[in-house]
Amino acid sequence: MNELRQLYQEVILDHNRNPRNFRELDCDCQQANGYNPLCGDQVTVYLKVKDGVIEDICFQGKGCAISVASASLMTEALKGQTLQSAQKLYHAFHQMMTEESSSQNLGKLAVLEGVKDYPARIKCATLAWHATDAAISQNQAEVTTE
Ligand code: ZN
């Protein structure tokens, strides 16, 4: 278990040092900001959605290692997904982070489950997901008004 913990920690540190998809998207895309006042984490998520599929997703921001690593892992997990499965993943991730035991199979995202032991940091891990959820809802609102 300790070895697994260590491995998980290494993945988090790696994603913090070299965040994936860390850039702005300068097209007409959805975007949303997230701010976690408890820790000072800031994140902006950019989504490019076409035909209900997330063609591109990236983020910018600054914050603690957990918030950056979580956003980085999230962009990797969501790129190429349909909005529907993205939202499923969001709920599954949220469940993993907030419920005592979860049977979710979240692949690489599972490295963040250890954050549960530090309740004050859970918001760091879920911040980018909340922002993405907001960006997706924005998109759906636009779709329904057309
Ligand atoms: Zn944080």
PDB file of C-alpha atoms and ligand atoms in Angstrom:
ATOM      1  CA  MET A   1       0.000   0.000   0.000  1.00  0.00           C
ATOM      2  CA  ASN A   2       2.825   2.373   0.826  1.00  0.00           C
ATOM      3  CA  GLU A   3       4.429   1.697  -2.510  1.00  0.00           C
ATOM      4  CA  LEU A   4       1.163   2.410  -4.234  1.00  0.00           C
ATOM      5  CA  ARG A   5       0.821   5.644  -2.293  1.00  0.00           C
ATOM      6  CA  GLN A   6       4.306   6.619  -3.340  1.00  0.00           C
ATOM      7  CA  LEU A   7       3.559   5.858  -6.952  1.00  0.00           C
ATOM      8  CA  TYR A   8       0.401   7.926  -6.766  1.00  0.00           C
ATOM      9  CA  GLN A   9       2.332  10.779  -5.230  1.00  0.00           C
ATOM     10  CA  GLU A  10       4.871  10.623  -8.020  1.00  0.00           C
ATOM     11  CA  VAL A  11       2.132  10.847 -10.644  1.00  0.00           C
ATOM     12  CA  ILE A  12       0.687  13.906  -8.894  1.00  0.00           C
ATOM     13  CA  LEU A  13       4.079  15.585  -8.631  1.00  0.00           C
ATOM     14  CA  ASP A  14       4.824  14.831 -12.262  1.00  0.00           C
ATOM     15  CA  HIS A  15       1.547  16.382 -13.419  1.00  0.00           C
ATOM     16  CA  ASN A  16       2.212  19.400 -11.220  1.00  0.00           C
ATOM     17  CA  ARG A  17       5.692  19.907 -12.643  1.00  0.00           C
ATOM     18  CA  ASN A  18       4.642  19.262 -16.234  1.00  0.00           C
ATOM     19  CA  PRO A  19       0.921  19.934 -16.490  1.00  0.00           C
ATOM     20  CA  ARG A  20      -0.656  18.447 -19.630  1.00  0.00           C
ATOM     21  CA  ASN A  21      -2.776  20.676 -21.856  1.00  0.00           C
ATOM     22  CA  PHE A  22      -1.627  23.741 -19.950  1.00  0.00           C
ATOM     23  CA  ARG A  23      -2.453  26.511 -22.399  1.00  0.00           C
ATOM     24  CA  GLU A  24      -5.202  28.811 -23.569  1.00  0.00           C
ATOM     25  CA  LEU A  25      -7.600  28.037 -26.350  1.00  0.00           C
ATOM     26  CA  ASP A  26      -8.140  31.027 -28.580  1.00  0.00           C
ATOM     27  CA  CYS A  27     -11.070  29.851 -30.607  1.00  0.00           C
ATOM     28  CA  ASP A  28     -14.726  30.292 -29.931  1.00  0.00           C
ATOM     29  CA  CYS A  29     -14.861  27.843 -27.122  1.00  0.00           C
ATOM     30  CA  GLN A  30     -16.570  27.434 -23.789  1.00  0.00           C
ATOM     31  CA  GLN A  31     -14.645  28.480 -20.776  1.00  0.00           C
ATOM     32  CA  ALA A  32     -15.230  28.764 -17.075  1.00  0.00           C
ATOM     33  CA  ASN A  33     -13.251  29.892 -14.095  1.00  0.00           C
ATOM     34  CA  GLY A  34     -12.870  28.155 -10.812  1.00  0.00           C
ATOM     35  CA  TYR A  35     -11.583  29.630  -7.601  1.00  0.00           C
ATOM     36  CA  ASN A  36     -10.962  27.864  -4.340  1.00  0.00           C
ATOM     37  CA  PRO A  37     -10.622  30.544  -1.647  1.00  0.00           C
ATOM     38  CA  LEU A  38      -9.646  27.976   0.981  1.00  0.00           C
ATOM     39  CA  CYS A  39      -6.351  27.366  -0.761  1.00  0.00           C
ATOM     40  CA  GLY A  40      -6.107  30.195  -3.295  1.00  0.00           C
ATOM     41  CA  ASP A  41      -6.257  27.879  -6.314  1.00  0.00           C
ATOM     42  CA  GLN A  42      -7.364  29.444  -9.569  1.00  0.00           C
ATOM     43  CA  VAL A  43      -8.175  27.614 -12.746  1.00  0.00           C
ATOM     44  CA  THR A  44      -9.679  28.488 -16.107  1.00  0.00           C
ATOM     45  CA  VAL A  45     -10.857  25.595 -18.228  1.00  0.00           C
ATOM     46  CA  TYR A  46     -11.244  25.887 -22.001  1.00  0.00           C
ATOM     47  CA  LEU A  47     -13.374  23.454 -23.947  1.00  0.00           C
ATOM     48  CA  LYS A  48     -13.812  23.013 -27.645  1.00  0.00           C
ATOM     49  CA  VAL A  49     -16.909  20.963 -28.301  1.00  0.00           C
ATOM     50  CA  LYS A  50     -18.035  19.721 -31.667  1.00  0.00           C
ATOM     51  CA  ASP A  51     -21.040  17.499 -32.279  1.00  0.00           C
ATOM     52  CA  GLY A  52     -21.264  16.690 -28.581  1.00  0.00           C
ATOM     53  CA  VAL A  53     -17.646  15.583 -28.357  1.00  0.00           C
ATOM     54  CA  ILE A  54     -14.870  17.349 -26.471  1.00  0.00           C
ATOM     55  CA  GLU A  55     -12.396  17.915 -29.278  1.00  0.00           C
ATOM     56  CA  ASP A  56      -9.988  19.853 -27.150  1.00  0.00           C
ATOM     57  CA  ILE A  57      -9.701  20.772 -23.527  1.00  0.00           C
ATOM     58  CA  CYS A  58      -7.011  22.719 -21.760  1.00  0.00           C
ATOM     59  CA  PHE A  59      -6.522  24.883 -18.739  1.00  0.00           C
ATOM     60  CA  GLN A  60      -4.598  27.723 -17.227  1.00  0.00           C
ATOM     61  CA  GLY A  61      -4.185  28.735 -13.655  1.00  0.00           C
ATOM     62  CA  LYS A  62      -2.127  28.593 -10.568  1.00  0.00           C
ATOM     63  CA  GLY A  63      -2.485  26.820  -7.331  1.00  0.00           C
ATOM     64  CA  CYS A  64      -1.230  24.003  -5.195  1.00  0.00           C
ATOM     65  CA  ALA A  65       0.173  20.773  -6.583  1.00  0.00           C
ATOM     66  CA  ILE A  66      -3.106  18.936  -6.106  1.00  0.00           C
ATOM     67  CA  SER A  67      -5.209  21.480  -7.992  1.00  0.00           C
ATOM     68  CA  VAL A  68      -2.784  21.637 -10.913  1.00  0.00           C
ATOM     69  CA  ALA A  69      -2.255  17.878 -11.094  1.00  0.00           C
ATOM     70  CA  SER A  70      -5.986  17.247 -10.891  1.00  0.00           C
ATOM     71  CA  ALA A  71      -6.711  19.698 -13.716  1.00  0.00           C
ATOM     72  CA  SER A  72      -3.954  18.141 -15.803  1.00  0.00           C
ATOM     73  CA  LEU A  73      -5.210  14.585 -15.242  1.00  0.00           C
ATOM     74  CA  MET A  74      -8.739  15.740 -15.957  1.00  0.00           C
ATOM     75  CA  THR A  75      -7.884  17.205 -19.362  1.00  0.00           C
ATOM     76  CA  GLU A  76      -6.215  13.923 -20.314  1.00  0.00           C
ATOM     77  CA  ALA A  77      -9.246  11.965 -19.179  1.00  0.00           C
ATOM     78  CA  LEU A  78     -11.820  14.165 -20.924  1.00  0.00           C
ATOM     79  CA  LYS A  79     -10.238  14.831 -24.290  1.00  0.00           C
ATOM     80  CA  GLY A  80     -12.142  12.972 -26.983  1.00  0.00           C
ATOM     81  CA  GLN A  81     -15.054  12.084 -24.705  1.00  0.00           C
ATOM     82  CA  THR A  82     -18.665  12.846 -25.421  1.00  0.00           C
ATOM     83  CA  LEU A  83     -20.269  15.449 -23.161  1.00  0.00           C
ATOM     84  CA  GLN A  84     -22.411  12.681 -21.773  1.00  0.00           C
ATOM     85  CA  SER A  85     -19.532  10.500 -20.674  1.00  0.00           C
ATOM     86  CA  ALA A  86     -17.655  13.573 -19.459  1.00  0.00           C
ATOM     87  CA  GLN A  87     -20.501  14.308 -17.113  1.00  0.00           C
ATOM     88  CA  LYS A  88     -20.610  10.705 -15.988  1.00  0.00           C
ATOM     89  CA  LEU A  89     -16.911  10.876 -15.226  1.00  0.00           C
ATOM     90  CA  TYR A  90     -17.425  14.124 -13.334  1.00  0.00           C
ATOM     91  CA  HIS A  91     -20.004  12.511 -11.101  1.00  0.00           C
ATOM     92  CA  ALA A  92     -17.903   9.382 -10.631  1.00  0.00           C
ATOM     93  CA  PHE A  93     -14.882  11.480  -9.702  1.00  0.00           C
ATOM     94  CA  HIS A  94     -16.921  13.567  -7.318  1.00  0.00           C
ATOM     95  CA  GLN A  95     -18.246  10.411  -5.731  1.00  0.00           C
ATOM     96  CA  MET A  96     -14.747   9.017  -5.341  1.00  0.00           C
ATOM     97  CA  MET A  97     -13.631  12.198  -3.605  1.00  0.00           C
ATOM     98  CA  THR A  98     -16.598  12.577  -1.278  1.00  0.00           C
ATOM     99  CA  GLU A  99     -17.789   9.102  -0.371  1.00  0.00           C
ATOM    100  CA  GLU A 100     -16.320   6.688   2.100  1.00  0.00           C
ATOM    101  CA  SER A 101     -15.829   3.781  -0.221  1.00  0.00           C
ATOM    102  CA  SER A 102     -16.163   3.896  -3.930  1.00  0.00           C
ATOM    103  CA  SER A 103     -16.078   1.138  -6.448  1.00  0.00           C
ATOM    104  CA  GLN A 104     -15.449   3.510  -9.300  1.00  0.00           C
ATOM    105  CA  ASN A 105     -12.925   2.481 -11.854  1.00  0.00           C
ATOM    106  CA  LEU A 106     -11.415   5.784 -12.789  1.00  0.00           C
ATOM    107  CA  GLY A 107      -8.083   4.655 -14.151  1.00  0.00           C
ATOM    108  CA  LYS A 108      -5.376   7.242 -13.679  1.00  0.00           C
ATOM    109  CA  LEU A 109      -7.725   9.586 -11.847  1.00  0.00           C
ATOM    110  CA  ALA A 110      -7.596   7.157  -8.918  1.00  0.00           C
ATOM    111  CA  VAL A 111      -4.223   8.618  -7.942  1.00  0.00           C
ATOM    112  CA  LEU A 112      -6.169  11.490  -6.384  1.00  0.00           C
ATOM    113  CA  GLU A 113      -8.202   9.300  -4.082  1.00  0.00           C
ATOM    114  CA  GLY A 114      -5.543   9.668  -1.357  1.00  0.00           C
ATOM    115  CA  VAL A 115      -6.468  13.346  -1.124  1.00  0.00           C
ATOM    116  CA  LYS A 116      -9.597  12.185   0.711  1.00  0.00           C
ATOM    117  CA  ASP A 117      -7.424  11.755   3.798  1.00  0.00           C
ATOM    118  CA  TYR A 118      -7.003  15.531   3.829  1.00  0.00           C
ATOM    119  CA  PRO A 119     -10.574  16.863   3.697  1.00  0.00           C
ATOM    120  CA  ALA A 120      -9.409  20.466   3.359  1.00  0.00           C
ATOM    121  CA  ARG A 121      -7.730  19.568   0.071  1.00  0.00           C
ATOM    122  CA  ILE A 122     -10.693  17.840  -1.570  1.00  0.00           C
ATOM    123  CA  LYS A 123     -11.783  21.152  -3.053  1.00  0.00           C
ATOM    124  CA  CYS A 124      -8.356  21.516  -4.631  1.00  0.00           C
ATOM    125  CA  ALA A 125      -8.884  18.219  -6.440  1.00  0.00           C
ATOM    126  CA  THR A 126     -12.442  18.934  -7.566  1.00  0.00           C
ATOM    127  CA  LEU A 127     -11.956  22.586  -8.588  1.00  0.00           C
ATOM    128  CA  ALA A 128     -11.118  22.007 -12.244  1.00  0.00           C
ATOM    129  CA  TRP A 129     -13.995  19.541 -12.523  1.00  0.00           C
ATOM    130  CA  HIS A 130     -16.461  22.103 -11.223  1.00  0.00           C
ATOM    131  CA  ALA A 131     -15.145  24.602 -13.753  1.00  0.00           C
ATOM    132  CA  THR A 132     -15.499  22.082 -16.555  1.00  0.00           C
ATOM    133  CA  ASP A 133     -19.013  21.237 -15.477  1.00  0.00           C
ATOM    134  CA  ALA A 134     -19.860  24.951 -15.565  1.00  0.00           C
ATOM    135  CA  ALA A 135     -18.326  25.312 -19.029  1.00  0.00           C
ATOM    136  CA  ILE A 136     -20.310  22.327 -20.291  1.00  0.00           C
ATOM    137  CA  SER A 137     -23.602  23.628 -18.867  1.00  0.00           C
ATOM    138  CA  GLN A 138     -22.891  26.923 -20.588  1.00  0.00           C
ATOM    139  CA  ASN A 139     -22.611  25.051 -23.837  1.00  0.00           C
ATOM    140  CA  GLN A 140     -25.839  23.184 -23.268  1.00  0.00           C
ATOM    141  CA  ALA A 141     -27.611  26.446 -22.445  1.00  0.00           C
ATOM    142  CA  GLU A 142     -26.433  27.818 -25.763  1.00  0.00           C
ATOM    143  CA  VAL A 143     -27.599  24.749 -27.596  1.00  0.00           C
ATOM    144  CA  THR A 144     -31.105  24.898 -26.154  1.00  0.00           C
ATOM    145  CA  THR A 145     -31.622  28.564 -27.034  1.00  0.00           C
ATOM    146  CA  GLU A 146     -30.847  27.981 -30.698  1.00  0.00           C
TER     147      GLU A 146
HETATM  148 ZN    ZN B   1      -5.177  23.809  -3.357  1.00  0.00          ZN
END
